[in-house]
């Protein structure tokens, strides 16, 4: 009997979380629409939404605007202001801390320069500023802390390595949880950007999409049938594209992100021209003016990027590839060279219908993506402190 009751309660909780997740992803949705898309009965949806309304996690926001005869359905929306989050993005130069609602809308933001800080100094700044936010706001409203960081994150918890931050084997989750007594979830920033791009662009769920992130290294994330891989694709930036190439922080040589980086691009130009240029944007202008040294530098780095992209296409056969230009926003010529190399090297059948798009994800987008990921974790059936029972 107890087992049956337990199973019934678990199923009820799963249904409630399923409905909440659908409403969160599809604002202004009717109960019949929820029933149709979740496979639950309309009676079950009515009971479940009543429970979620009582919790304050959803609210009614009007009625359908349809021309059909009969009673119009009431629309429901996720209540993002019910609780708060702390969303953090740790980049190569800054720590960005945002106090947000459940959808990532920022109420207060703190930005700290961290380029020359050690791991210990970075964590000290992080703890001090997060604790100051906790003290200024209602602690009971804060459901969790989400961290987006460039590097290898294993088991959704332990941060292991970042070539750009020069961090190795540091458990940032445990350190911050002990300081704040608030649940902390760590995610790879490329995955965070990919999630938010997928959500706001309303990508066809049938697409096999690859999201390639060119900021703070090179990362790649795969969506298949609307489901995102829980990890980056094997840290594509640390795959070898040149046996005797440039040394990488990871200890290898010839890694993709070592062979195609802003630093190497500028160094190549300086080595062949004997001149320094202020930025990759200036180098792009020289390329477009047929400067032979700029053409060499950009073509060389673009070739290695193209090799990496071709490898991804041959491995995963995507229908859509989205490139976040990131550090190379000011150098579209390099992306063009990479695309040409991709088409030269990838299996032709796999590139015939391949759509390549470009985007530039902002810090705001990363905060929104962090909040979205964090809610995915907080409202998951596996989370033992779930507020939905």
mmCIF file with all atom_site columns, C-alpha atoms in Angstrom, residues 151-258:
data_model
loop_
_atom_site.group_PDB
_atom_site.id
_atom_site.type_symbol
_atom_site.label_atom_id
_atom_site.label_alt_id
_atom_site.label_comp_id
_atom_site.label_asym_id
_atom_site.label_entity_id
_atom_site.label_seq_id
_atom_site.pdbx_PDB_ins_code
_atom_site.Cartn_x
_atom_site.Cartn_y
_atom_site.Cartn_z
_atom_site.occupancy
_atom_site.B_iso_or_equiv
_atom_site.pdbx_formal_charge
_atom_site.auth_seq_id
_atom_site.auth_comp_id
_atom_site.auth_asym_id
_atom_site.auth_atom_id
_atom_site.pdbx_PDB_model_num
ATOM 1   C CA . UNK A 1 151 ? 35.726 25.198 -19.557 1.00 0.00 ? 151 UNK A CA 1
ATOM 2   C CA . UNK A 1 152 ? 35.119 21.542 -18.892 1.00 0.00 ? 152 UNK A CA 1
ATOM 3   C CA . UNK A 1 153 ? 32.275 20.835 -16.452 1.00 0.00 ? 153 UNK A CA 1
ATOM 4   C CA . UNK A 1 154 ? 31.652 17.220 -15.426 1.00 0.00 ? 154 UNK A CA 1
ATOM 5   C CA . UNK A 1 155 ? 28.605 15.673 -13.751 1.00 0.00 ? 155 UNK A CA 1
ATOM 6   C CA . UNK A 1 156 ? 26.809 19.048 -13.855 1.00 0.00 ? 156 UNK A CA 1
ATOM 7   C CA . UNK A 1 157 ? 28.704 19.873 -10.690 1.00 0.00 ? 157 UNK A CA 1
ATOM 8   C CA . UNK A 1 158 ? 32.452 19.867 -10.705 1.00 0.00 ? 158 UNK A CA 1
ATOM 9   C CA . UNK A 1 159 ? 34.327 22.410 -12.759 1.00 0.00 ? 159 UNK A CA 1
ATOM 10  C CA . UNK A 1 160 ? 37.568 20.860 -13.924 1.00 0.00 ? 160 UNK A CA 1
ATOM 11  C CA . UNK A 1 161 ? 39.554 22.999 -16.363 1.00 0.00 ? 161 UNK A CA 1
ATOM 12  C CA . UNK A 1 162 ? 39.539 26.265 -18.301 1.00 0.00 ? 162 UNK A CA 1
ATOM 13  C CA . UNK A 1 163 ? 42.356 27.140 -20.687 1.00 0.00 ? 163 UNK A CA 1
ATOM 14  C CA . UNK A 1 164 ? 41.285 30.783 -20.847 1.00 0.00 ? 164 UNK A CA 1
ATOM 15  C CA . UNK A 1 165 ? 40.911 31.267 -17.087 1.00 0.00 ? 165 UNK A CA 1
ATOM 16  C CA . UNK A 1 166 ? 43.973 29.076 -16.452 1.00 0.00 ? 166 UNK A CA 1
ATOM 17  C CA . UNK A 1 167 ? 42.075 27.109 -13.806 1.00 0.00 ? 167 UNK A CA 1
ATOM 18  C CA . UNK A 1 168 ? 42.572 23.410 -13.168 1.00 0.00 ? 168 UNK A CA 1
ATOM 19  C CA . UNK A 1 169 ? 40.601 20.952 -11.006 1.00 0.00 ? 169 UNK A CA 1
ATOM 20  C CA . UNK A 1 170 ? 38.667 23.411 -8.859  1.00 0.00 ? 170 UNK A CA 1
ATOM 21  C CA . UNK A 1 171 ? 35.258 22.547 -7.384  1.00 0.00 ? 171 UNK A CA 1
ATOM 22  C CA . UNK A 1 172 ? 33.540 25.922 -7.601  1.00 0.00 ? 172 UNK A CA 1
ATOM 23  C CA . UNK A 1 173 ? 30.126 24.448 -6.733  1.00 0.00 ? 173 UNK A CA 1
ATOM 24  C CA . UNK A 1 174 ? 31.190 23.079 -3.363  1.00 0.00 ? 174 UNK A CA 1
ATOM 25  C CA . UNK A 1 175 ? 33.122 26.222 -2.449  1.00 0.00 ? 175 UNK A CA 1
ATOM 26  C CA . UNK A 1 176 ? 30.207 28.589 -3.115  1.00 0.00 ? 176 UNK A CA 1
ATOM 27  C CA . UNK A 1 177 ? 27.562 26.317 -1.570  1.00 0.00 ? 177 UNK A CA 1
ATOM 28  C CA . UNK A 1 178 ? 29.522 26.136 1.661   1.00 0.00 ? 178 UNK A CA 1
ATOM 29  C CA . UNK A 1 179 ? 29.810 29.930 1.771   1.00 0.00 ? 179 UNK A CA 1
ATOM 30  C CA . UNK A 1 180 ? 26.154 30.711 0.988   1.00 0.00 ? 180 UNK A CA 1
ATOM 31  C CA . UNK A 1 181 ? 24.146 27.617 1.963   1.00 0.00 ? 181 UNK A CA 1
ATOM 32  C CA . UNK A 1 182 ? 22.290 28.038 -1.339  1.00 0.00 ? 182 UNK A CA 1
ATOM 33  C CA . UNK A 1 183 ? 22.143 25.323 -4.053  1.00 0.00 ? 183 UNK A CA 1
ATOM 34  C CA . UNK A 1 184 ? 24.698 25.996 -6.794  1.00 0.00 ? 184 UNK A CA 1
ATOM 35  C CA . UNK A 1 185 ? 24.647 24.621 -10.344 1.00 0.00 ? 185 UNK A CA 1
ATOM 36  C CA . UNK A 1 186 ? 27.572 25.023 -12.746 1.00 0.00 ? 186 UNK A CA 1
ATOM 37  C CA . UNK A 1 187 ? 27.293 24.834 -16.527 1.00 0.00 ? 187 UNK A CA 1
ATOM 38  C CA . UNK A 1 188 ? 29.527 25.321 -19.529 1.00 0.00 ? 188 UNK A CA 1
ATOM 39  C CA . UNK A 1 189 ? 28.971 28.787 -20.995 1.00 0.00 ? 189 UNK A CA 1
ATOM 40  C CA . UNK A 1 190 ? 28.788 27.498 -24.577 1.00 0.00 ? 190 UNK A CA 1
ATOM 41  C CA . UNK A 1 191 ? 25.903 25.268 -23.567 1.00 0.00 ? 191 UNK A CA 1
ATOM 42  C CA . UNK A 1 192 ? 24.261 28.203 -21.794 1.00 0.00 ? 192 UNK A CA 1
ATOM 43  C CA . UNK A 1 193 ? 24.455 30.341 -24.946 1.00 0.00 ? 193 UNK A CA 1
ATOM 44  C CA . UNK A 1 194 ? 23.162 27.481 -27.094 1.00 0.00 ? 194 UNK A CA 1
ATOM 45  C CA . UNK A 1 195 ? 20.150 26.919 -24.828 1.00 0.00 ? 195 UNK A CA 1
ATOM 46  C CA . UNK A 1 196 ? 19.135 30.560 -24.941 1.00 0.00 ? 196 UNK A CA 1
ATOM 47  C CA . UNK A 1 197 ? 19.670 30.808 -28.710 1.00 0.00 ? 197 UNK A CA 1
ATOM 48  C CA . UNK A 1 198 ? 17.515 27.716 -29.220 1.00 0.00 ? 198 UNK A CA 1
ATOM 49  C CA . UNK A 1 199 ? 14.762 29.072 -26.950 1.00 0.00 ? 199 UNK A CA 1
ATOM 50  C CA . UNK A 1 200 ? 14.491 32.566 -28.370 1.00 0.00 ? 200 UNK A CA 1
ATOM 51  C CA . UNK A 1 201 ? 14.919 31.626 -32.050 1.00 0.00 ? 201 UNK A CA 1
ATOM 52  C CA . UNK A 1 202 ? 12.214 28.939 -31.884 1.00 0.00 ? 202 UNK A CA 1
ATOM 53  C CA . UNK A 1 203 ? 14.353 26.425 -33.782 1.00 0.00 ? 203 UNK A CA 1
ATOM 54  C CA . UNK A 1 204 ? 12.516 23.584 -35.526 1.00 0.00 ? 204 UNK A CA 1
ATOM 55  C CA . UNK A 1 205 ? 12.783 20.686 -33.080 1.00 0.00 ? 205 UNK A CA 1
ATOM 56  C CA . UNK A 1 206 ? 13.380 18.311 -35.990 1.00 0.00 ? 206 UNK A CA 1
ATOM 57  C CA . UNK A 1 207 ? 16.647 20.061 -36.806 1.00 0.00 ? 207 UNK A CA 1
ATOM 58  C CA . UNK A 1 208 ? 19.948 18.491 -35.809 1.00 0.00 ? 208 UNK A CA 1
ATOM 59  C CA . UNK A 1 209 ? 21.675 21.709 -34.768 1.00 0.00 ? 209 UNK A CA 1
ATOM 60  C CA . UNK A 1 210 ? 25.287 22.376 -33.816 1.00 0.00 ? 210 UNK A CA 1
ATOM 61  C CA . UNK A 1 211 ? 26.097 25.549 -31.911 1.00 0.00 ? 211 UNK A CA 1
ATOM 62  C CA . UNK A 1 212 ? 29.772 26.547 -32.207 1.00 0.00 ? 212 UNK A CA 1
ATOM 63  C CA . UNK A 1 213 ? 30.979 29.128 -29.694 1.00 0.00 ? 213 UNK A CA 1
ATOM 64  C CA . UNK A 1 214 ? 34.036 31.199 -30.670 1.00 0.00 ? 214 UNK A CA 1
ATOM 65  C CA . UNK A 1 215 ? 34.307 33.186 -27.443 1.00 0.00 ? 215 UNK A CA 1
ATOM 66  C CA . UNK A 1 216 ? 36.858 32.435 -24.702 1.00 0.00 ? 216 UNK A CA 1
ATOM 67  C CA . UNK A 1 217 ? 38.092 29.427 -26.643 1.00 0.00 ? 217 UNK A CA 1
ATOM 68  C CA . UNK A 1 218 ? 36.069 27.192 -28.948 1.00 0.00 ? 218 UNK A CA 1
ATOM 69  C CA . UNK A 1 219 ? 33.165 25.063 -27.752 1.00 0.00 ? 219 UNK A CA 1
ATOM 70  C CA . UNK A 1 220 ? 30.411 23.144 -29.507 1.00 0.00 ? 220 UNK A CA 1
ATOM 71  C CA . UNK A 1 221 ? 26.996 21.936 -28.385 1.00 0.00 ? 221 UNK A CA 1
ATOM 72  C CA . UNK A 1 222 ? 24.507 19.660 -30.145 1.00 0.00 ? 222 UNK A CA 1
ATOM 73  C CA . UNK A 1 223 ? 20.706 19.762 -30.262 1.00 0.00 ? 223 UNK A CA 1
ATOM 74  C CA . UNK A 1 224 ? 18.934 16.706 -31.628 1.00 0.00 ? 224 UNK A CA 1
ATOM 75  C CA . UNK A 1 225 ? 15.126 16.471 -31.850 1.00 0.00 ? 225 UNK A CA 1
ATOM 76  C CA . UNK A 1 226 ? 14.865 19.528 -29.616 1.00 0.00 ? 226 UNK A CA 1
ATOM 77  C CA . UNK A 1 227 ? 17.008 17.994 -26.875 1.00 0.00 ? 227 UNK A CA 1
ATOM 78  C CA . UNK A 1 228 ? 20.371 19.494 -26.014 1.00 0.00 ? 228 UNK A CA 1
ATOM 79  C CA . UNK A 1 229 ? 23.366 17.379 -25.097 1.00 0.00 ? 229 UNK A CA 1
ATOM 80  C CA . UNK A 1 230 ? 24.158 17.697 -21.386 1.00 0.00 ? 230 UNK A CA 1
ATOM 81  C CA . UNK A 1 231 ? 27.759 18.505 -22.240 1.00 0.00 ? 231 UNK A CA 1
ATOM 82  C CA . UNK A 1 232 ? 29.849 20.184 -24.866 1.00 0.00 ? 232 UNK A CA 1
ATOM 83  C CA . UNK A 1 233 ? 30.991 17.923 -27.680 1.00 0.00 ? 233 UNK A CA 1
ATOM 84  C CA . UNK A 1 234 ? 34.178 16.552 -26.174 1.00 0.00 ? 234 UNK A CA 1
ATOM 85  C CA . UNK A 1 235 ? 35.728 20.019 -25.774 1.00 0.00 ? 235 UNK A CA 1
ATOM 86  C CA . UNK A 1 236 ? 36.143 20.529 -29.527 1.00 0.00 ? 236 UNK A CA 1
ATOM 87  C CA . UNK A 1 237 ? 38.585 23.375 -28.860 1.00 0.00 ? 237 UNK A CA 1
ATOM 88  C CA . UNK A 1 238 ? 41.054 20.828 -27.487 1.00 0.00 ? 238 UNK A CA 1
ATOM 89  C CA . UNK A 1 239 ? 40.998 18.449 -30.437 1.00 0.00 ? 239 UNK A CA 1
ATOM 90  C CA . UNK A 1 240 ? 44.301 18.355 -32.325 1.00 0.00 ? 240 UNK A CA 1
ATOM 91  C CA . UNK A 1 241 ? 44.325 19.935 -35.784 1.00 0.00 ? 241 UNK A CA 1
ATOM 92  C CA . UNK A 1 242 ? 48.123 20.312 -36.134 1.00 0.00 ? 242 UNK A CA 1
ATOM 93  C CA . UNK A 1 243 ? 50.554 17.714 -34.768 1.00 0.00 ? 243 UNK A CA 1
ATOM 94  C CA . UNK A 1 244 ? 53.407 20.181 -34.175 1.00 0.00 ? 244 UNK A CA 1
ATOM 95  C CA . UNK A 1 245 ? 51.284 23.249 -33.620 1.00 0.00 ? 245 UNK A CA 1
ATOM 96  C CA . UNK A 1 246 ? 51.124 25.964 -30.990 1.00 0.00 ? 246 UNK A CA 1
ATOM 97  C CA . UNK A 1 247 ? 51.313 24.914 -27.320 1.00 0.00 ? 247 UNK A CA 1
ATOM 98  C CA . UNK A 1 248 ? 47.990 24.929 -25.455 1.00 0.00 ? 248 UNK A CA 1
ATOM 99  C CA . UNK A 1 249 ? 47.297 25.466 -21.752 1.00 0.00 ? 249 UNK A CA 1
ATOM 100 C CA . UNK A 1 250 ? 45.846 21.962 -21.558 1.00 0.00 ? 250 UNK A CA 1
ATOM 101 C CA . UNK A 1 251 ? 49.370 20.585 -22.102 1.00 0.00 ? 251 UNK A CA 1
ATOM 102 C CA . UNK A 1 252 ? 48.850 19.480 -25.691 1.00 0.00 ? 252 UNK A CA 1
ATOM 103 C CA . UNK A 1 253 ? 50.099 21.139 -28.866 1.00 0.00 ? 253 UNK A CA 1
ATOM 104 C CA . UNK A 1 254 ? 48.131 22.045 -31.966 1.00 0.00 ? 254 UNK A CA 1
ATOM 105 C CA . UNK A 1 255 ? 44.705 22.280 -30.296 1.00 0.00 ? 255 UNK A CA 1
ATOM 106 C CA . UNK A 1 256 ? 42.035 23.951 -32.412 1.00 0.00 ? 256 UNK A CA 1
ATOM 107 C CA . UNK A 1 257 ? 41.641 26.908 -30.060 1.00 0.00 ? 257 UNK A CA 1
ATOM 108 C CA . UNK A 1 258 ? 45.431 27.357 -29.919 1.00 0.00 ? 258 UNK A CA 1
#
